[in-house]
PDB file of C-alpha atoms in Angstrom:
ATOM      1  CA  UNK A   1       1.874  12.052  14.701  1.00 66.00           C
ATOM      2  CA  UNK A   2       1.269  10.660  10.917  1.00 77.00           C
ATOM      3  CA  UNK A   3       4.376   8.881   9.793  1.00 92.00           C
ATOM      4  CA  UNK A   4       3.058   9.663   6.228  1.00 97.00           C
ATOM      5  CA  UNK A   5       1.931  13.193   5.338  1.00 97.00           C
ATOM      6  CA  UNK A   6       1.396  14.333   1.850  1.00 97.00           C
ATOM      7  CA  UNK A   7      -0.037  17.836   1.873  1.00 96.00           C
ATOM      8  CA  UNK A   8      -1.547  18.115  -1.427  1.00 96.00           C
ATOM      9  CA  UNK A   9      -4.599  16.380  -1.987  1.00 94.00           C
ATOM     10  CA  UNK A  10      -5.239  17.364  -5.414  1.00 96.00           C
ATOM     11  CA  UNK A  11      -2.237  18.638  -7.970  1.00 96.00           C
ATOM     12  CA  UNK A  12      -3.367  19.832 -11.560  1.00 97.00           C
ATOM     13  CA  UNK A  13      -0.486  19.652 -14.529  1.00 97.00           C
ATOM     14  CA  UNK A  14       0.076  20.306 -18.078  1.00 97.00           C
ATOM     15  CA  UNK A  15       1.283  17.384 -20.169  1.00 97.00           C
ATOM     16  CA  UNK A  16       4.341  17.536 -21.372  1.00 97.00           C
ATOM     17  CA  UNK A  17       5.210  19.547 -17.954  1.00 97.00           C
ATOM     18  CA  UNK A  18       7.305  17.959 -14.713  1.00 98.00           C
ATOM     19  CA  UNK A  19       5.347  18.238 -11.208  1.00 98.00           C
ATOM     20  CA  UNK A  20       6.234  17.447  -8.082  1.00 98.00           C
ATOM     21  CA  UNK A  21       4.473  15.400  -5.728  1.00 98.00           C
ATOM     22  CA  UNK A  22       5.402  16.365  -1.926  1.00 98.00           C
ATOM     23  CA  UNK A  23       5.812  13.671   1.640  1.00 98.00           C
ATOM     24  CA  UNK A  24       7.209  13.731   4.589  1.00 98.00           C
ATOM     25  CA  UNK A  25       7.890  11.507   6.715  1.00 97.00           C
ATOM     26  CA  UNK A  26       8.517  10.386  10.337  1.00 96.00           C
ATOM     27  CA  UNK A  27      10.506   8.000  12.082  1.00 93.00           C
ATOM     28  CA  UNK A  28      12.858   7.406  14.769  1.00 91.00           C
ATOM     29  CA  UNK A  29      14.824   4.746  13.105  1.00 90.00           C
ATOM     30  CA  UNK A  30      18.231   4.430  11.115  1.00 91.00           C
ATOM     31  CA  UNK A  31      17.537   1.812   8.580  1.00 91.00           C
ATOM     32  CA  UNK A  32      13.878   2.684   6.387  1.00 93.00           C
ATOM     33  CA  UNK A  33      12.514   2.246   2.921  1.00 93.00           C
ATOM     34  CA  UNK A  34      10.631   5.127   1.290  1.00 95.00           C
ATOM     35  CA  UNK A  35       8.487   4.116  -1.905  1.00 95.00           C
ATOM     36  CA  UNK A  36       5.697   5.746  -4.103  1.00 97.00           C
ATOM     37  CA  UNK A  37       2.784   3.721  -5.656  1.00 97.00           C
ATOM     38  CA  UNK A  38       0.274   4.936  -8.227  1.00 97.00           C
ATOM     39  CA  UNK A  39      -2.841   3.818  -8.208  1.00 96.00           C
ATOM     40  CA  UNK A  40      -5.138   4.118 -11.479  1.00 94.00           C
ATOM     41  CA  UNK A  41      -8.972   4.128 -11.339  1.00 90.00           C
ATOM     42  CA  UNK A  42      -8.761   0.379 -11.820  1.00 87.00           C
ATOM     43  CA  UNK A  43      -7.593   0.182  -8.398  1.00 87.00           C
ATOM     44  CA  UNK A  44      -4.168  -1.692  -8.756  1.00 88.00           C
ATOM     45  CA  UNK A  45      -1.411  -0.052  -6.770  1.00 93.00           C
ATOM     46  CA  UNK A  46       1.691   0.008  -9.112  1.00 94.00           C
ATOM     47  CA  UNK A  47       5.121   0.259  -7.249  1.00 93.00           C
ATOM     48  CA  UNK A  48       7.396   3.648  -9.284  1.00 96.00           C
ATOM     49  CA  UNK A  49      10.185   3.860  -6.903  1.00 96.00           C
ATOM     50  CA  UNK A  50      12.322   3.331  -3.960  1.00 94.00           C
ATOM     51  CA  UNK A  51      14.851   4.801  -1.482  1.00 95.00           C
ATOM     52  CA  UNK A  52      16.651   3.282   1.046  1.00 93.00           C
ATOM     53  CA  UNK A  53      17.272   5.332   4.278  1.00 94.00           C
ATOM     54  CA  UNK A  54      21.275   4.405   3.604  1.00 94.00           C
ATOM     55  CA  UNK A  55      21.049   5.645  -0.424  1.00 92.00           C
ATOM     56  CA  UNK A  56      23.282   8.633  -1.398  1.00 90.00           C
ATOM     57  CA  UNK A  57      22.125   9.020  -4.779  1.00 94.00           C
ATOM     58  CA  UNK A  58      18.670   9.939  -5.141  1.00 96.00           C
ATOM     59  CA  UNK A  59      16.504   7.064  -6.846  1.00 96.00           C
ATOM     60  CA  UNK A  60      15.743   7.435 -10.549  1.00 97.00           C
ATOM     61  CA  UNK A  61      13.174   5.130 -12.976  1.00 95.00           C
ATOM     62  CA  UNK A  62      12.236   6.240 -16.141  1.00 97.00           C
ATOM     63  CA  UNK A  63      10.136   9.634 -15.557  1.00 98.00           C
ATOM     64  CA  UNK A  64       9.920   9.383 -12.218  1.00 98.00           C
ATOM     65  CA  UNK A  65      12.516  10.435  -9.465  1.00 97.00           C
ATOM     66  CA  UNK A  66      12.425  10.837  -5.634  1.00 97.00           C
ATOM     67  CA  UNK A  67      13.792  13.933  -4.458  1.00 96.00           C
ATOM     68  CA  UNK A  68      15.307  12.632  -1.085  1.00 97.00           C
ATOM     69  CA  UNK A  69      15.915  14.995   1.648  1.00 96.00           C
ATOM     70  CA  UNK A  70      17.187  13.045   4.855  1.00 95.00           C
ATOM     71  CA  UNK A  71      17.610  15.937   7.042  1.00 95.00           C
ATOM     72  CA  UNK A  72      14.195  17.305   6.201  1.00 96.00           C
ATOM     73  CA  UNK A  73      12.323  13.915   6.193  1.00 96.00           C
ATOM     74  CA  UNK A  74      11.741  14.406   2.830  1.00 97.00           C
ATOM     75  CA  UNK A  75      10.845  12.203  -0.004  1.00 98.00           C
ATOM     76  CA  UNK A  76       8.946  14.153  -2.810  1.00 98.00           C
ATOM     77  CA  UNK A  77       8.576  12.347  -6.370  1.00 98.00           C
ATOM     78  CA  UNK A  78       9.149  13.902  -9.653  1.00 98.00           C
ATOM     79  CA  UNK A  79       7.194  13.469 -12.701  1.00 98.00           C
ATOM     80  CA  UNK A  80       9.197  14.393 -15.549  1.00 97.00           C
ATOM     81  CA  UNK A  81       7.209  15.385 -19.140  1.00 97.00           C
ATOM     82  CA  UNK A  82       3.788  13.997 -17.783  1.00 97.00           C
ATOM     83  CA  UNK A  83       1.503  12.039 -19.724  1.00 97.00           C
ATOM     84  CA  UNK A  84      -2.103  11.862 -19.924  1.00 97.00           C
ATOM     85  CA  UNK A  85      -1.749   8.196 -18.584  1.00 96.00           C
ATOM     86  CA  UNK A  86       0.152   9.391 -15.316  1.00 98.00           C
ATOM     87  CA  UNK A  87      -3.480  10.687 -14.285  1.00 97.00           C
ATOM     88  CA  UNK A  88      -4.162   8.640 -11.277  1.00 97.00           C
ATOM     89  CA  UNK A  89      -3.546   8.660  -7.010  1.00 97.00           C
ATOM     90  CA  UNK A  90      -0.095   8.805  -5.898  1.00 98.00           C
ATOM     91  CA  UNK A  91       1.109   7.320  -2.541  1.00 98.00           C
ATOM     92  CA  UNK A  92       3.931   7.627  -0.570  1.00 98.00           C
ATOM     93  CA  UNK A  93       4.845   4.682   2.114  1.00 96.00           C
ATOM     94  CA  UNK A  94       7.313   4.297   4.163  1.00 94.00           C
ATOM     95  CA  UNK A  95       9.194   0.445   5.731  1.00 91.00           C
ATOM     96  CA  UNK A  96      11.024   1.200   9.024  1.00 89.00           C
ATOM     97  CA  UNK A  97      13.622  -1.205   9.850  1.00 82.00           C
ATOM     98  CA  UNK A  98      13.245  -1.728  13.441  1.00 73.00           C
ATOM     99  CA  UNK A  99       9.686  -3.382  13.518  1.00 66.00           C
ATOM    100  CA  UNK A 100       9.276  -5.091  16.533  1.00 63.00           C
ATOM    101  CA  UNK A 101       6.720  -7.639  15.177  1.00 61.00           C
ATOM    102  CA  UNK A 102       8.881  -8.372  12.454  1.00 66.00           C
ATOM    103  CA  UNK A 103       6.567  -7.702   9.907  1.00 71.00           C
ATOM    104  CA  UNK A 104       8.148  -4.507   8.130  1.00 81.00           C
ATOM    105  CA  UNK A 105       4.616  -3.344   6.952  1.00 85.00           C
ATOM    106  CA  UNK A 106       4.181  -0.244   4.611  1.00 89.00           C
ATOM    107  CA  UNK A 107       2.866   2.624   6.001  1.00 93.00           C
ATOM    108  CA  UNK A 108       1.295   4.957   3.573  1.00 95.00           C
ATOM    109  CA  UNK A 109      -0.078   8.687   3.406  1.00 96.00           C
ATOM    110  CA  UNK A 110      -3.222   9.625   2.189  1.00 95.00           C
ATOM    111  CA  UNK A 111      -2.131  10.237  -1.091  1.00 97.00           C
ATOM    112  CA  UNK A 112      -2.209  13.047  -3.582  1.00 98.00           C
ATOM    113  CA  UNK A 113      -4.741  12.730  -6.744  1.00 97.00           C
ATOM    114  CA  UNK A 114      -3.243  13.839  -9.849  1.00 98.00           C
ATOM    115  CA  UNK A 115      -4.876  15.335 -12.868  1.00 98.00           C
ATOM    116  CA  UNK A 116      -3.160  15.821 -16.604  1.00 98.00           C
ATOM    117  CA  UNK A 117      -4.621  18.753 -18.359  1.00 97.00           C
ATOM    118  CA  UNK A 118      -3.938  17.737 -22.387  1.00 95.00           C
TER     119      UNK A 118
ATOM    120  CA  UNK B   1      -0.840 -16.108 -13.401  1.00 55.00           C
ATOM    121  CA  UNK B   2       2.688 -14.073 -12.140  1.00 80.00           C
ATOM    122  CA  UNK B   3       1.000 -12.014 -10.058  1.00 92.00           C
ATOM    123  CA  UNK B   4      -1.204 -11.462  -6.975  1.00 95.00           C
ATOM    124  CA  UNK B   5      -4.260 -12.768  -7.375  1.00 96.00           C
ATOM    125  CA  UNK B   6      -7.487 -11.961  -5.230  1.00 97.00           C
ATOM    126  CA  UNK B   7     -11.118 -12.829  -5.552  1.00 96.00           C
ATOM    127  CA  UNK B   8     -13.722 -11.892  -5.625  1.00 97.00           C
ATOM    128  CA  UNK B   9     -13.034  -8.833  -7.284  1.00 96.00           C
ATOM    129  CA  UNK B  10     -16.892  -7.686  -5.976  1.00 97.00           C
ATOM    130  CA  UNK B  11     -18.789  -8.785  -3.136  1.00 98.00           C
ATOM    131  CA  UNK B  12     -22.002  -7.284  -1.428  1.00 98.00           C
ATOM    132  CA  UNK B  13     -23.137  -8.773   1.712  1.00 97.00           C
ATOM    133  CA  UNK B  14     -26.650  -7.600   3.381  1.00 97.00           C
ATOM    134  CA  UNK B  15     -25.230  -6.267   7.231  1.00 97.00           C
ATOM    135  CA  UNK B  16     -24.615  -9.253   9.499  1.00 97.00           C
ATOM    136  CA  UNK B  17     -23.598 -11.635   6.730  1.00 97.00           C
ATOM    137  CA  UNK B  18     -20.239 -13.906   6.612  1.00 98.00           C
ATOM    138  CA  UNK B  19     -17.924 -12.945   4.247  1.00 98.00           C
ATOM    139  CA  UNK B  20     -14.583 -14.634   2.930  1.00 98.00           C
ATOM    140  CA  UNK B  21     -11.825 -12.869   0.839  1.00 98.00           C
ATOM    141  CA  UNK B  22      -9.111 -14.760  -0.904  1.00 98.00           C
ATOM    142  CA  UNK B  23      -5.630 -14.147  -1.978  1.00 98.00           C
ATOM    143  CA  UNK B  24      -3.120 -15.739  -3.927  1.00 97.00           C
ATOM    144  CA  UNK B  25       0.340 -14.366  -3.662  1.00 96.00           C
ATOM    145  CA  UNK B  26       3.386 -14.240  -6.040  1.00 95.00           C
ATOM    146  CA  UNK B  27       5.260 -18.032  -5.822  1.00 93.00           C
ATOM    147  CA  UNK B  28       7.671 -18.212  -3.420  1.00 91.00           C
ATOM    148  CA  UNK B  29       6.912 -15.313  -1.956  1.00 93.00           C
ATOM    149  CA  UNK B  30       7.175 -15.558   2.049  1.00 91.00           C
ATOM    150  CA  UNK B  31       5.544 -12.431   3.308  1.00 92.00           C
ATOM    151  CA  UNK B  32       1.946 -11.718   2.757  1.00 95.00           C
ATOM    152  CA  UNK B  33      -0.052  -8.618   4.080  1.00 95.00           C
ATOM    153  CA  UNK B  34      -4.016  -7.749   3.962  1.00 97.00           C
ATOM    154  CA  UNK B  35      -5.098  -4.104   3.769  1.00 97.00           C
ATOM    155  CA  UNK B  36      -8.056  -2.491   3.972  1.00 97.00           C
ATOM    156  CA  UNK B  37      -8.368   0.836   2.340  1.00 97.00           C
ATOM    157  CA  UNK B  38     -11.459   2.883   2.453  1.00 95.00           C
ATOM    158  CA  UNK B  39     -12.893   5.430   0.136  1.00 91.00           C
ATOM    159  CA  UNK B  40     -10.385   8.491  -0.569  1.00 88.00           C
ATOM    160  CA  UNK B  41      -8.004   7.373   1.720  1.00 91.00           C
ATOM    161  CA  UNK B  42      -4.816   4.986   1.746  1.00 94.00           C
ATOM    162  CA  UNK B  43      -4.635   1.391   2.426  1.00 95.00           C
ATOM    163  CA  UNK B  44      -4.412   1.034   6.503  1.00 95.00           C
ATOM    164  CA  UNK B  45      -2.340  -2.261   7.827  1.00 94.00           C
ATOM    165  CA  UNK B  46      -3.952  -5.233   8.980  1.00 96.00           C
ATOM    166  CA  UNK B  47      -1.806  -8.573   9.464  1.00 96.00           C
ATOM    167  CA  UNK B  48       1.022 -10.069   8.332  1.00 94.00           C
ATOM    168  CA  UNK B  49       2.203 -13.204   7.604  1.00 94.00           C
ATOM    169  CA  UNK B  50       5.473 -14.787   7.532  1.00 92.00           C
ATOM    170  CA  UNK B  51       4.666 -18.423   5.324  1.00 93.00           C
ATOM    171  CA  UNK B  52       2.193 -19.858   7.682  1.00 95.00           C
ATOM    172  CA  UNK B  53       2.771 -17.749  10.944  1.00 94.00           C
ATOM    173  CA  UNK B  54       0.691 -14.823  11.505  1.00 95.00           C
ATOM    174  CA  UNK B  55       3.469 -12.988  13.193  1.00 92.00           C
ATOM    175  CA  UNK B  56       1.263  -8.980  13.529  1.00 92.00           C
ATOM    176  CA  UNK B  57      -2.192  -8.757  13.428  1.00 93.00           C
ATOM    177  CA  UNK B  58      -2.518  -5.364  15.135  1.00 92.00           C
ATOM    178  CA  UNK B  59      -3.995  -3.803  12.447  1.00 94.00           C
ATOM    179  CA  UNK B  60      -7.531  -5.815  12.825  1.00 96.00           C
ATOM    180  CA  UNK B  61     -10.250  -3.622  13.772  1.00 95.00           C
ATOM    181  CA  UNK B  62     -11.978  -6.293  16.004  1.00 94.00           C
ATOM    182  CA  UNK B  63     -12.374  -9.566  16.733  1.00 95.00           C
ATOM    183  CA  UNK B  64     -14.902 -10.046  13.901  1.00 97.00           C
ATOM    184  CA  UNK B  65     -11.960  -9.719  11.180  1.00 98.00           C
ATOM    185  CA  UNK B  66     -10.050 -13.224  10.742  1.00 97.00           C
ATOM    186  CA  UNK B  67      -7.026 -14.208   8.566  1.00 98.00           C
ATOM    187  CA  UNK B  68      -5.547 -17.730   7.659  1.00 97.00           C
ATOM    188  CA  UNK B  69      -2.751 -18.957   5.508  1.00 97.00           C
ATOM    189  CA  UNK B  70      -2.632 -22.550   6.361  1.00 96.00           C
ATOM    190  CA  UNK B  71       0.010 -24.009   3.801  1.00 93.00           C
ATOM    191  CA  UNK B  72       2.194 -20.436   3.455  1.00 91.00           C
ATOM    192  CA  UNK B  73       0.492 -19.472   0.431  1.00 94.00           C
ATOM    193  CA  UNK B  74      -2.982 -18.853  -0.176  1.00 97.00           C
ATOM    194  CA  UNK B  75      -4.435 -16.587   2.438  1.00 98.00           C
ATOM    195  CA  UNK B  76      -7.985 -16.403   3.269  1.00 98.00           C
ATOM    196  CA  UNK B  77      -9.733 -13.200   5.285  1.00 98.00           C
ATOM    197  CA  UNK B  78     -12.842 -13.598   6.661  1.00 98.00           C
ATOM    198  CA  UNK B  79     -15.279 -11.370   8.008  1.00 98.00           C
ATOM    199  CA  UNK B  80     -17.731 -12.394  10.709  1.00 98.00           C
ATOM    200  CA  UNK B  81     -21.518 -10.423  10.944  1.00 97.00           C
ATOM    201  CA  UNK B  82     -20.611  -7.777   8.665  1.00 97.00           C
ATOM    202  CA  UNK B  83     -21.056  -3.968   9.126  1.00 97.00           C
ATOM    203  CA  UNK B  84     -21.610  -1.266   7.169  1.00 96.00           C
ATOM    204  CA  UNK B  85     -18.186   0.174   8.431  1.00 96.00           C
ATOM    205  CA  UNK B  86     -16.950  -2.718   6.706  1.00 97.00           C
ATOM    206  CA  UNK B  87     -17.019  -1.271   3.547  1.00 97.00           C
ATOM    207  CA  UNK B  88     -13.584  -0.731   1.793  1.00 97.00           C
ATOM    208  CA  UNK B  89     -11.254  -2.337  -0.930  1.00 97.00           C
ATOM    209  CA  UNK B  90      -9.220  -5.286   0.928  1.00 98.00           C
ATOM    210  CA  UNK B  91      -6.011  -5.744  -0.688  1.00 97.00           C
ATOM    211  CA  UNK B  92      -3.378  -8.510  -0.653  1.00 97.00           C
ATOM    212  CA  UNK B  93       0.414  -7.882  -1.365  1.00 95.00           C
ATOM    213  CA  UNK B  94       3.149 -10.114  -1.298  1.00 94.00           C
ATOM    214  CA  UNK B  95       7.115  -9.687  -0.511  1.00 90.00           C
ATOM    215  CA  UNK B  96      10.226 -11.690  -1.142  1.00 86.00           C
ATOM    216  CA  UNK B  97      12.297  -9.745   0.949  1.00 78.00           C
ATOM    217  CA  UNK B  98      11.868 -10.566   4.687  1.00 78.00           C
ATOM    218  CA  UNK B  99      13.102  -7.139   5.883  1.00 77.00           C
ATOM    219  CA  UNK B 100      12.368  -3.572   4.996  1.00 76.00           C
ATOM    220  CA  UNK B 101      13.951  -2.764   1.615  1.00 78.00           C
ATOM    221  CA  UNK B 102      11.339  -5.103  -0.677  1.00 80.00           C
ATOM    222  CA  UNK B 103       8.740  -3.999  -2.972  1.00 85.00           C
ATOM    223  CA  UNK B 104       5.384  -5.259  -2.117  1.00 89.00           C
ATOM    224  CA  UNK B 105       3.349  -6.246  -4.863  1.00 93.00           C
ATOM    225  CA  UNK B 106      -0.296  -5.799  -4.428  1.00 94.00           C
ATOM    226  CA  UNK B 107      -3.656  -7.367  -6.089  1.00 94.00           C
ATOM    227  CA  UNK B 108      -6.479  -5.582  -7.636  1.00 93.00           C
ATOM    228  CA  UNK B 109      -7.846  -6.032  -4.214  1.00 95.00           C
ATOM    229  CA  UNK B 110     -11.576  -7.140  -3.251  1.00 97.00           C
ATOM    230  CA  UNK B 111     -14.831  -4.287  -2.970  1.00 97.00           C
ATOM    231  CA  UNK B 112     -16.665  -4.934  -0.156  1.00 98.00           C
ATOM    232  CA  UNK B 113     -19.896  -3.217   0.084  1.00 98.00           C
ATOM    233  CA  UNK B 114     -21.901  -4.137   3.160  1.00 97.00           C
ATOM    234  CA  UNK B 115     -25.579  -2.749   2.288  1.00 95.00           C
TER     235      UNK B 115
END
């Protein structure tokens, strides 16, 4: 099974509108970090946010803010009054806690490509 | 400069050519990862290391793919005899946290095109 699924390989929105980018995720573990990246064309991947498996308030930064949903696995991000500039690839990734090698890697989905319509 | 640093930012090798990717992570930064992500997809997991010690390498899709970090900071990944599978952005990131709650911080990454 994907630990990383994002459903939506292409989302269209109006600037000046909020979207909603969807993941799920799975793991068997107690202790995890969920995170979303945005990569431009350039190619960089730019951290947005993060949620700890242990959080109780759902992360917030700026326009962005993860809509965390433990019992569902959940971790969709919110785009709040897009921009023309938030056209890009989003990805959702996920650090589980109990990584045997020790090496706490990201795991990521296959991301969903956002478009901006001015 | 403050960030992760990787060169070159282009490469094209002819198939069955030697290749070598470098990456220079954050100061101070302990954990370093390579990733190799290929067109319209996300970045897949390919080794990790802790300062010098490669502790995972499981992501390494054979025994042509080679990583080094000899002094715990600049890593190196080399690819032997190149194929045209081989073709993908490598990225480096780098983490201060040693456990699962850190941001990694990534590089531009490296375009390998294998023609």
């Amino acid at each position: 099974a994907q630990k990383i699924t994002q459903t939506q390989p292409g989302m269209f929105v109006q600037e000046k509108e909020a979207v909603t980018l969807d993941c799920t995720y799975d793991t068997s573990d107690q202790s995890y970090g969920l995170f979303w990246y945005k990569q431009p064309s350039s190619g960089e991947m730019i951290f947005l946010i993060y949620q700890g498996s242990y959080d109780e308030q759902n992360a917030t930064e700026g326009r962005y803010s993860l809509n965390f949903q433990k019992a569902r696995k959940s971790a969709n991000l919110v785009i709040s009054a897009s921009q023309l500039g938030d056209s890009a690839m989003y990805f959702c990734a996920m650090r589980e806690g109990n990584s045997g090698a020790g090496s706490y890697q990201l795991t990521f989905g296959k991301g969903t490509k956002l478009s901006v319509i001015p | 400069g403050a960030g992760v640093s990787q060169s070159p930012r282009y490469k094209v090798a002819k198939r069955g050519q030697d290749v070598a990717l470098r990456c220079d992570p954050i100061s101070g930064h302990v954990s370093l990862f390579w990733y190799q992500q290929a067109l319209g997809q996300g970045p897949e997991f390919l080794t990790y290391f802790q300062n010098e010690a490669q502790l995972d390498k499981s992501g390494l899709p054979s025994d042509r793919f080679f990583a080094e970090r000899p002094e715990g900071s600049v890593s190196t990944l080399k690819i032997q005899r190149t194929q045209q599978e081989d073709s993908a952005v490598y990225l480096c990131a780098s983490s201060l946290a040693l456990d699962y709650t850190g941001e990694l911080f990534f590089g531009e990454g490296s375009r390998l095109t294998v023609l």
